[in-house]
Amino acid sequence: MSEEKLPKQSENFSEWYNQLIQRAELADYAPVRGCMVVRPYGWALWENIQKALDKRFKETGHVNAAFPMFIPMSFLEKEKEHVEGFSPELAIVTIGGGQTLEEPLVVRPTSETIIGHMYAKWVKSYRDLPILINQWANVVRWEMRTRMFLRTLEFYWQEGHTAHETAEEAEEETLKILNLYADFAINEAAVPVIPGIKSEAEKFAGANKSYTIEAMMLDTKALQSGTSHNLGQNFAKAFEIQYLDRNNELQYAWTTSWGVSTRFVGAIIMSHGDDQGLILPPRLAPIQIVIVPIFKNDDDREKVMKVVRDLEKDLAQFRVKVDDRDNLTPGFKFNDWEMRGVPLRLELGPRDVDNQTVVVAQRDIPGKSGKLFLPMENLASQLETILNDFHDRLLKKATDFRDSHIFEPNNYVEFQEVVQNGWAYVYWCGDAVCETAIKNETKATTRCRPLGQEKSHGKCIYCGKDAEYKTYFAKAY
RNA sequence: CGGGGUGUAGCGCAGUUGGUUAGCGUACCGCGUUUGGGACGCGGGGGUCGGCGGUUCGAGUCCGCCCACCCCGACCA
């Protein structure tokens, strides 16, 4: 339960974030540095994220499976860029059952290698393709600096791994998933994301191309919220995923991988929250509607609670919670549920019972102005509309915020200015030298080159050479 | 791994030049009154003062070493 007020978001964003997570009981610090315990409320949110994604995966022909958490060290070493990218952050098991292991086992930082190994066994013919497998799993990356949900040593995610007959199919899959992610983010989480392609420097270790959905947090920093990689034949060659094609010729398969993690919980917190606490998107909120009964004496209590229980049944289509804790005042409960981000709160007291009405407070509109006074009749269908409108408002608000913090500076001096409090959308020549220089001088990194951008002509914001595409630059988590 | 900081009740903190029984707010438990925007009274439980060692008649306080965590930098879903 919470006490007192949170730090103000505008004054100390990161402290606001840290405290909110603990106070809202999303997660707590584990006794191991950099690890978190996801508490029931946080996990319920993650479960709703899982459901929304899993449904989309299944609809597009994917199936779930589970691969081991331990990977032989030698597997990691088979793909050169992959091992270079991940070796600094590996947790490695060298002892098992009291015996020194003959070969150290890596705790998976991601599963391309072990899945590649298995695919090599399973794929013999073009008839075995495509393979479209996803797994829900935990992975470990030994990060130096950690933050709740955004970067922890262990995190939970889904990782899809597919193998295809042709380069075109693999690219199509990569983009299909990217769009699936964007659809999820926008329509479930009300997080407006920009789908795009990563620069060479920012792409996944071992990928030919990495795509990303980038979201702007309320402190204007960017958060990579999901990634989809076209791995080309890199892993197929490393693990010998080969098949006989339609002409009876041996070919390497084309593979992809893609993931969304518990980091997305952080994206939700930092996309919608305010000084009062969380604001959860209705379609993912563990509790969509909380009912707070109000009464002064036992007679009123009986009268009110009867209606509340009936109401709870009528609203079975929603995720409803009745706050019947009788040691707390309504005022306290209002603040408590607001901090936890429940989209709608129904206040129901003796007056409402007499009038056959209910007060509906909308979390995203503070104070009395957000309160609706509705008749009980047909309440469920009214609430459905209200929740949909709520989602639309959240999305619009987040989109407006983002768009008002994207700038198109005309020169590098302006660029340096705008990336201090926003994103810059500028021509970039594509040279890693410029990218690195910009990063060193401003802390801003390339986020993505958005999909669907027409080729045009401009000058690189840094070096002034010809450039064909614009790229987003921002400080990022 | 470099720079800075903090470790005292679940959380937030106070604790004087070393001095008796370690304190406050909040949370928690009990009883009663309360309840339409963070209620109140009375009574209670809860601490190896981060760890180890040293100085001292006496250490939360002084000294040394170690550990943990946080913030800032180089890597990252």
XYZ file of C-alpha atoms (C1' of nucleotides) in Angstrom:
554
model
C 0.000 0.000 0.000
C 1.162 3.483 -0.673
C 1.976 6.346 1.586
C 2.077 10.003 0.647
C 2.987 11.441 -2.689
C 5.320 10.388 -5.444
C 8.173 12.578 -6.598
C 6.944 14.774 -9.423
C 7.461 13.358 -12.864
C 8.530 16.727 -14.188
C 11.085 17.285 -11.455
C 12.774 13.920 -11.187
C 11.657 11.523 -13.848
C 13.861 8.600 -12.926
C 13.008 8.798 -9.234
C 9.343 9.004 -10.179
C 9.794 5.853 -12.244
C 11.677 3.889 -9.583
C 9.327 4.716 -6.754
C 6.196 4.231 -8.787
C 7.177 0.687 -9.689
C 7.598 -0.217 -6.065
C 4.609 1.656 -4.722
C 2.269 0.324 -7.384
C 3.637 -3.131 -6.565
C 4.658 -3.912 -10.107
C 8.067 -5.168 -9.025
C 10.580 -5.155 -6.203
C 14.345 -5.362 -6.001
C 15.676 -8.884 -5.685
C 18.570 -9.742 -3.351
C 20.801 -10.172 -6.407
C 22.126 -6.986 -7.981
C 20.310 -6.042 -11.129
C 17.545 -8.582 -10.692
C 13.923 -7.858 -10.025
C 10.969 -9.708 -8.616
C 7.928 -9.135 -10.767
C 5.050 -8.902 -8.331
C 1.537 -10.166 -9.062
C 0.225 -6.839 -10.323
C 3.194 -6.387 -12.644
C 3.024 -9.966 -13.791
C -0.697 -9.656 -14.511
C 0.142 -6.749 -16.788
C 2.810 -8.847 -18.483
C 0.358 -11.726 -18.860
C -2.028 -9.435 -20.691
C 0.822 -8.341 -22.945
C 1.594 -12.014 -23.539
C -2.012 -12.817 -24.400
C -2.285 -9.979 -26.886
C 0.973 -10.926 -28.601
C 0.449 -14.675 -28.460
C -2.937 -14.322 -30.106
C -1.324 -12.436 -32.961
C 1.465 -14.994 -33.302
C -1.015 -17.843 -33.505
C -3.131 -15.976 -36.037
C -0.092 -15.689 -38.283
C 0.718 -19.378 -38.133
C 3.298 -19.517 -35.364
C 3.487 -22.197 -32.691
C 5.061 -22.173 -29.244
C 7.803 -24.449 -27.984
C 10.453 -24.436 -25.254
C 14.210 -24.711 -25.665
C 16.777 -25.199 -22.892
C 18.204 -22.360 -20.869
C 21.754 -23.786 -21.036
C 23.695 -23.466 -24.237
C 27.100 -25.067 -24.869
C 29.747 -22.352 -25.003
C 30.938 -23.616 -28.365
C 27.536 -22.836 -29.922
C 27.899 -19.150 -29.185
C 31.293 -19.151 -30.846
C 30.000 -20.458 -34.159
C 28.691 -17.127 -35.375
C 31.447 -14.538 -35.246
C 29.465 -11.331 -34.834
C 27.079 -13.003 -32.455
C 29.765 -14.068 -30.001
C 31.529 -10.710 -30.264
C 28.286 -8.953 -29.463
C 27.268 -11.102 -26.545
C 30.443 -12.379 -24.903
C 30.856 -9.369 -22.585
C 27.477 -9.995 -21.020
C 27.336 -13.756 -20.639
C 26.673 -15.670 -17.449
C 28.562 -18.932 -17.690
C 28.085 -22.096 -15.656
C 31.320 -23.983 -15.086
C 30.335 -26.329 -12.288
C 27.440 -28.766 -12.215
C 26.690 -31.254 -9.475
C 29.965 -30.404 -7.808
C 32.004 -31.326 -10.879
C 33.814 -28.968 -13.193
C 32.039 -29.213 -16.528
C 33.938 -30.417 -19.543
C 32.406 -27.603 -21.555
C 31.073 -24.468 -19.883
C 27.367 -23.781 -20.347
C 26.136 -20.332 -21.195
C 22.889 -19.189 -19.628
C 21.015 -18.125 -22.759
C 21.250 -14.431 -23.586
C 19.027 -15.283 -26.601
C 18.468 -18.581 -28.334
C 19.480 -18.278 -31.976
C 22.335 -20.710 -31.523
C 20.617 -23.564 -29.775
C 17.532 -23.205 -31.924
C 19.719 -23.069 -35.027
C 21.304 -26.316 -33.910
C 17.906 -27.960 -33.599
C 16.619 -26.555 -36.868
C 19.605 -28.130 -38.592
C 18.361 -31.500 -37.339
C 14.780 -30.864 -38.329
C 15.191 -29.341 -41.750
C 16.015 -31.680 -44.633
C 13.741 -30.600 -47.422
C 12.027 -27.504 -48.704
C 8.891 -29.341 -47.522
C 10.076 -28.828 -43.925
C 9.965 -25.073 -44.374
C 8.963 -22.656 -43.141
C 9.458 -23.332 -39.451
C 7.593 -20.745 -37.413
C 8.348 -21.229 -33.718
C 8.090 -18.864 -30.793
C 9.094 -19.368 -27.200
C 8.184 -17.506 -24.020
C 11.279 -17.578 -21.877
C 13.636 -15.839 -19.542
C 17.115 -14.831 -20.643
C 20.198 -13.462 -18.892
C 22.488 -10.660 -19.959
C 25.085 -9.458 -17.481
C 24.535 -5.745 -17.871
C 26.634 -3.175 -16.072
C 23.908 -0.723 -15.260
C 20.436 -1.984 -14.618
C 16.975 -0.471 -14.222
C 13.684 -2.050 -13.319
C 12.024 -3.495 -16.442
C 14.241 -1.520 -18.817
C 17.446 -3.425 -18.249
C 17.737 -6.202 -15.698
C 20.210 -9.085 -15.616
C 17.383 -11.517 -16.145
C 14.323 -10.623 -18.129
C 11.282 -12.290 -19.608
C 10.371 -12.142 -23.250
C 9.211 -13.987 -26.264
C 11.635 -14.881 -28.977
C 10.378 -16.003 -32.339
C 12.697 -18.001 -34.570
C 11.751 -18.839 -38.106
C 13.443 -20.539 -41.035
C 12.467 -20.054 -44.660
C 13.166 -21.232 -48.139
C 14.026 -17.907 -49.692
C 15.500 -14.560 -48.794
C 12.261 -12.897 -49.821
C 10.184 -15.008 -47.471
C 12.516 -14.276 -44.578
C 12.320 -10.558 -45.252
C 8.562 -10.780 -45.541
C 8.387 -12.572 -42.179
C 10.664 -10.003 -40.538
C 8.454 -7.166 -41.687
C 5.237 -9.015 -40.927
C 6.328 -9.352 -37.307
C 7.467 -5.752 -37.141
C 4.016 -4.662 -38.240
C 2.452 -7.090 -35.811
C 4.457 -5.473 -33.014
C 3.441 -2.002 -34.107
C -0.195 -3.058 -34.229
C 0.085 -4.494 -30.732
C 1.803 -1.415 -29.334
C -0.678 1.010 -30.841
C -3.926 -0.893 -30.476
C -3.366 -2.686 -27.186
C -0.941 -0.492 -25.274
C -1.777 2.876 -26.832
C 1.960 3.374 -27.288
C 2.543 5.097 -30.606
C 5.642 3.517 -32.079
C 7.689 4.290 -35.124
C 8.643 1.176 -37.078
C 11.943 1.449 -38.847
C 15.271 -0.067 -39.664
C 18.344 0.041 -37.445
C 21.735 1.324 -38.539
C 24.629 -1.094 -38.954
C 26.001 -0.049 -35.588
C 22.708 -0.561 -33.783
C 21.631 -3.828 -35.351
C 21.546 -7.214 -33.617
C 24.827 -9.117 -33.392
C 24.640 -11.593 -36.231
C 21.769 -10.055 -38.192
C 21.791 -8.751 -41.741
C 19.071 -6.264 -40.917
C 17.362 -5.276 -37.691
C 14.014 -3.575 -37.558
C 12.656 -1.853 -34.483
C 9.626 -0.167 -33.047
C 10.783 2.995 -31.295
C 8.682 4.775 -28.703
C 9.168 8.171 -27.098
C 8.968 8.227 -23.324
C 7.601 11.232 -21.427
C 11.135 12.452 -20.713
C 11.591 12.400 -24.525
C 14.114 9.591 -24.411
C 13.629 6.821 -26.940
C 12.887 3.253 -25.966
C 13.447 0.383 -28.357
C 10.279 -1.538 -27.606
C 10.557 -4.524 -29.891
C 12.899 -5.823 -32.563
C 12.668 -8.054 -35.604
C 15.800 -9.351 -37.303
C 16.493 -10.737 -40.705
C 19.399 -13.072 -40.047
C 19.992 -13.921 -43.688
C 21.931 -17.162 -43.936
C 24.389 -16.264 -41.169
C 23.045 -18.693 -38.596
C 22.047 -21.240 -41.213
C 25.673 -21.374 -42.318
C 27.028 -21.455 -38.781
C 24.701 -24.284 -37.796
C 24.305 -25.947 -41.169
C 20.588 -25.533 -41.541
C 20.449 -26.994 -45.017
C 17.690 -28.372 -47.167
C 17.193 -29.839 -50.594
C 15.311 -27.377 -52.731
C 12.789 -28.064 -55.467
C 15.661 -28.740 -57.904
C 17.258 -31.278 -55.567
C 20.068 -28.861 -54.743
C 21.380 -28.302 -51.240
C 20.593 -24.806 -49.923
C 21.050 -22.905 -46.725
C 17.828 -21.759 -45.083
C 17.046 -18.110 -44.365
C 16.230 -17.333 -40.763
C 14.677 -14.570 -38.688
C 14.319 -13.800 -35.012
C 12.220 -11.273 -33.139
C 11.355 -10.332 -29.599
C 9.380 -8.226 -27.190
C 10.364 -8.261 -23.526
C 9.251 -7.143 -20.093
C 10.908 -3.888 -21.098
C 7.557 -3.135 -22.689
C 6.117 -2.730 -19.196
C 8.558 0.149 -18.822
C 7.325 1.563 -22.115
C 3.766 1.591 -20.811
C 4.749 3.211 -17.520
C 6.763 5.958 -19.185
C 4.354 6.588 -22.054
C 1.230 7.265 -20.037
C 2.001 7.888 -16.352
C 1.554 11.200 -14.582
C 2.327 12.783 -11.199
C -0.429 10.717 -9.591
C 1.098 7.457 -10.774
C 0.440 4.903 -13.474
C -2.126 5.227 -16.199
C -2.645 1.801 -17.711
C -4.069 1.258 -21.177
C -7.518 -0.332 -20.716
C -6.907 -3.333 -22.973
C -3.880 -4.432 -20.939
C -4.734 -3.194 -17.452
C -4.963 -6.043 -14.917
C -7.886 -4.205 -13.365
C -9.959 -2.178 -15.808
C -12.585 -1.023 -13.368
C -12.350 -0.680 -9.599
C -15.507 -0.239 -7.595
C -15.200 1.787 -4.396
C -18.242 1.442 -2.139
C -19.047 4.382 0.108
C -21.120 4.272 3.286
C -21.365 5.858 6.715
C -23.071 3.199 8.793
C -24.020 -0.453 8.759
C -27.406 0.163 7.174
C -25.807 2.056 4.336
C -23.117 -0.561 4.063
C -25.649 -3.313 3.533
C -27.631 -1.260 1.077
C -24.559 -0.226 -0.912
C -22.757 -3.553 -0.885
C -25.749 -5.382 -2.265
C -25.814 -3.096 -5.283
C -22.045 -3.301 -5.598
C -22.133 -7.089 -5.715
C -24.873 -7.023 -8.319
C -22.890 -4.535 -10.306
C -19.812 -6.722 -10.129
C -21.798 -9.526 -11.745
C -23.242 -7.262 -14.426
C -19.753 -6.167 -15.360
C -18.316 -9.668 -15.651
C -17.096 -8.921 -19.174
C -14.532 -6.524 -17.678
C -11.678 -7.099 -15.278
C -13.353 -5.678 -12.188
C -12.148 -5.320 -8.619
C -14.328 -4.384 -5.680
C -12.317 -2.552 -3.048
C -14.095 -3.749 0.072
C -11.253 -3.032 2.470
C -13.112 -1.513 5.389
C -10.180 -0.041 7.267
C -9.551 2.615 4.642
C -11.426 5.743 3.702
C -12.750 6.232 0.182
C -10.390 9.155 -0.310
C -7.423 6.967 0.386
C -8.684 4.326 -2.005
C -9.156 6.893 -4.751
C -5.546 7.905 -4.510
C -4.368 4.340 -4.165
C -6.061 3.116 -7.352
C -5.059 6.193 -9.223
C -1.457 5.460 -8.396
C -1.930 1.927 -9.660
C -3.294 3.266 -12.912
C -6.709 1.587 -12.996
C -8.494 3.254 -15.938
C -11.968 3.585 -14.446
C -13.193 3.902 -10.892
C -16.826 3.504 -9.994
C -17.858 5.303 -6.825
C -21.052 4.004 -5.376
C -22.696 5.383 -2.232
C -26.164 5.592 -0.681
C -27.121 8.569 -2.827
C -26.280 6.606 -5.974
C -28.295 3.650 -4.805
C -31.298 5.911 -4.221
C -30.917 7.573 -7.615
C -29.926 4.426 -9.504
C -26.770 6.145 -10.665
C -23.040 5.628 -10.393
C -20.051 7.940 -10.494
C -17.403 6.985 -13.036
C -13.994 8.594 -12.551
C -11.628 8.421 -15.511
C -7.993 8.067 -14.534
C -6.598 10.155 -17.372
C -8.733 13.202 -16.598
C -7.839 14.386 -13.101
C -10.275 15.713 -10.540
C -13.952 16.339 -10.837
C -13.892 17.176 -14.543
C -13.163 13.545 -15.383
C -16.113 12.246 -13.421
C -19.204 11.029 -15.200
C -22.538 10.600 -13.489
C -24.261 7.729 -15.205
C -27.531 5.862 -14.778
C -27.117 2.218 -13.748
C -29.181 1.097 -16.643
C -27.147 -0.302 -19.494
C -23.981 0.488 -17.620
C -21.889 -2.263 -19.191
C -22.329 -1.051 -22.721
C -21.695 2.532 -21.663
C -18.488 1.478 -19.942
C -17.334 -0.363 -23.006
C -17.586 2.820 -25.008
C -15.907 4.789 -22.253
C -12.983 2.350 -22.157
C -12.550 2.513 -25.920
C -12.593 6.296 -25.784
C -10.075 6.107 -22.964
C -7.736 4.084 -25.157
C -8.133 6.546 -28.009
C -7.389 9.494 -25.736
C -4.256 7.831 -24.377
C -3.019 7.103 -27.851
C -3.749 10.610 -29.066
C -2.132 12.216 -26.075
C 1.007 10.113 -26.435
C 1.112 10.735 -30.178
C 0.687 14.478 -29.750
C 3.410 14.521 -27.144
C 5.762 12.612 -29.400
C 5.042 14.703 -32.476
C 5.541 17.929 -30.594
C 8.985 16.714 -29.522
C 10.238 15.644 -32.923
C 12.259 18.344 -34.614
C 13.856 18.771 -37.999
C 16.870 20.970 -37.310
C 18.549 22.694 -40.227
C 22.089 22.483 -39.009
C 24.242 20.709 -36.482
C 24.074 23.504 -33.924
C 20.295 23.263 -33.903
C 20.598 19.487 -33.844
C 22.637 19.560 -30.659
C 20.001 21.770 -29.114
C 16.920 19.738 -30.006
C 18.234 16.324 -28.980
C 18.551 17.619 -25.439
C 14.792 17.565 -25.167
C 13.390 15.656 -28.088
C 14.183 13.692 -31.198
C 15.847 14.968 -34.332
C 14.658 13.754 -37.718
C 17.446 14.567 -40.115
C 19.355 13.518 -43.175
C 22.274 11.280 -42.379
C 24.796 10.017 -44.905
C 24.804 6.557 -43.346
C 28.471 6.650 -42.438
C 29.261 5.168 -39.030
C 31.916 7.857 -38.552
C 29.245 10.565 -38.414
C 27.020 8.376 -36.247
C 29.780 7.820 -33.703
C 30.804 11.453 -33.670
C 27.238 12.539 -33.036
C 26.906 10.002 -30.257
C 30.096 11.166 -28.583
C 29.217 14.817 -28.863
C 25.516 14.723 -27.986
C 24.723 11.282 -26.458
C 22.095 10.930 -29.163
C 22.136 7.717 -31.166
C 20.419 6.700 -34.365
C 17.081 5.161 -33.498
C 15.780 4.118 -36.892
C 15.104 5.058 -40.444
C 11.321 4.817 -40.600
C 9.647 2.407 -42.962
C 7.891 3.744 -46.005
C 10.167 6.711 -46.397
C 10.667 7.853 -49.953
C 14.206 8.314 -51.145
C 15.047 12.006 -51.446
C 18.009 14.359 -51.513
C 19.583 16.199 -48.626
C 22.814 16.870 -46.826
C 24.076 14.893 -43.865
C 23.440 16.860 -40.683
C 27.001 16.178 -39.543
C 29.351 15.996 -42.507
C 27.252 17.755 -45.131
C 27.733 15.052 -47.711
C 24.837 13.868 -49.863
C 22.236 11.814 -48.049
C 19.174 9.993 -49.326
C 17.244 9.224 -46.177
C 16.260 10.850 -42.942
C 16.925 9.105 -39.656
C 15.701 9.648 -36.114
C 18.354 10.569 -33.574
C 17.614 10.631 -29.850
C 18.962 9.876 -26.455
C 17.817 6.396 -25.610
C 17.339 4.021 -22.713
C 36.088 -0.864 -14.303
C 36.942 4.913 -13.135
C 34.560 9.339 -10.364
C 30.855 10.738 -6.498
C 27.447 9.247 -2.616
C 24.704 6.263 0.981
C 24.281 2.130 4.566
C 20.323 3.021 11.828
C 12.688 -0.995 12.285
C 9.102 -2.748 5.907
C 9.897 2.442 3.863
C 11.773 7.627 4.794
C 15.024 9.740 8.222
C 17.293 12.005 13.225
C 21.030 10.614 16.508
C 25.530 16.722 19.323
C 32.646 17.025 21.164
C 32.235 8.931 22.071
C 28.304 8.270 27.630
C 23.154 5.002 30.606
C 17.183 1.765 28.198
C 18.787 3.959 20.139
C 14.639 7.716 18.640
C 10.885 10.208 15.078
C 7.441 9.942 10.874
C 4.977 6.378 8.132
C 3.535 1.384 7.502
C 2.022 -2.981 10.613
C -1.198 -5.357 14.999
C -5.465 -4.568 18.822
C -9.844 -1.721 20.568
C -13.185 2.243 19.714
C -15.070 6.326 16.943
C -14.980 7.278 11.569
C -15.812 6.749 5.908
C -18.642 11.111 -1.184
C -10.716 12.988 -2.415
C -4.868 10.491 1.371
C -9.632 10.076 9.153
C -8.741 10.244 14.569
C -7.823 8.616 19.718
C -5.702 5.148 23.013
C -2.703 0.828 23.463
C 1.061 -2.414 21.179
C 4.915 -5.408 18.318
C 9.137 -4.746 15.537
C 16.600 -3.151 15.519
C 22.842 -8.565 15.399
C 22.853 0.452 13.999
C 25.861 -3.246 6.420
C 30.170 -6.897 8.014
C 34.886 -7.882 10.336
C 38.810 -6.019 13.116
C 40.988 -2.056 16.081
C 41.267 2.358 19.712
C 38.662 3.094 24.537
C 36.409 2.144 31.156
C 32.600 2.796 27.299
C 31.585 2.868 19.890
C 25.527 3.940 15.953
C 29.353 7.877 16.784
C 36.659 7.552 16.113
C 40.326 4.460 12.877
C 41.349 0.411 9.201
C 39.793 -3.219 5.836
C 35.809 -5.524 3.359
C 30.705 -5.806 1.387
C 26.239 -3.968 -0.671
C 23.332 -0.456 -3.035
C 22.439 4.305 -5.574
C 24.002 8.393 -8.976
C 27.477 9.951 -13.112
C 30.682 7.889 -17.380
C 32.511 3.327 -21.403
C 28.383 -1.655 -23.235
C 23.014 -2.917 -24.007
C 16.179 -5.925 -25.397
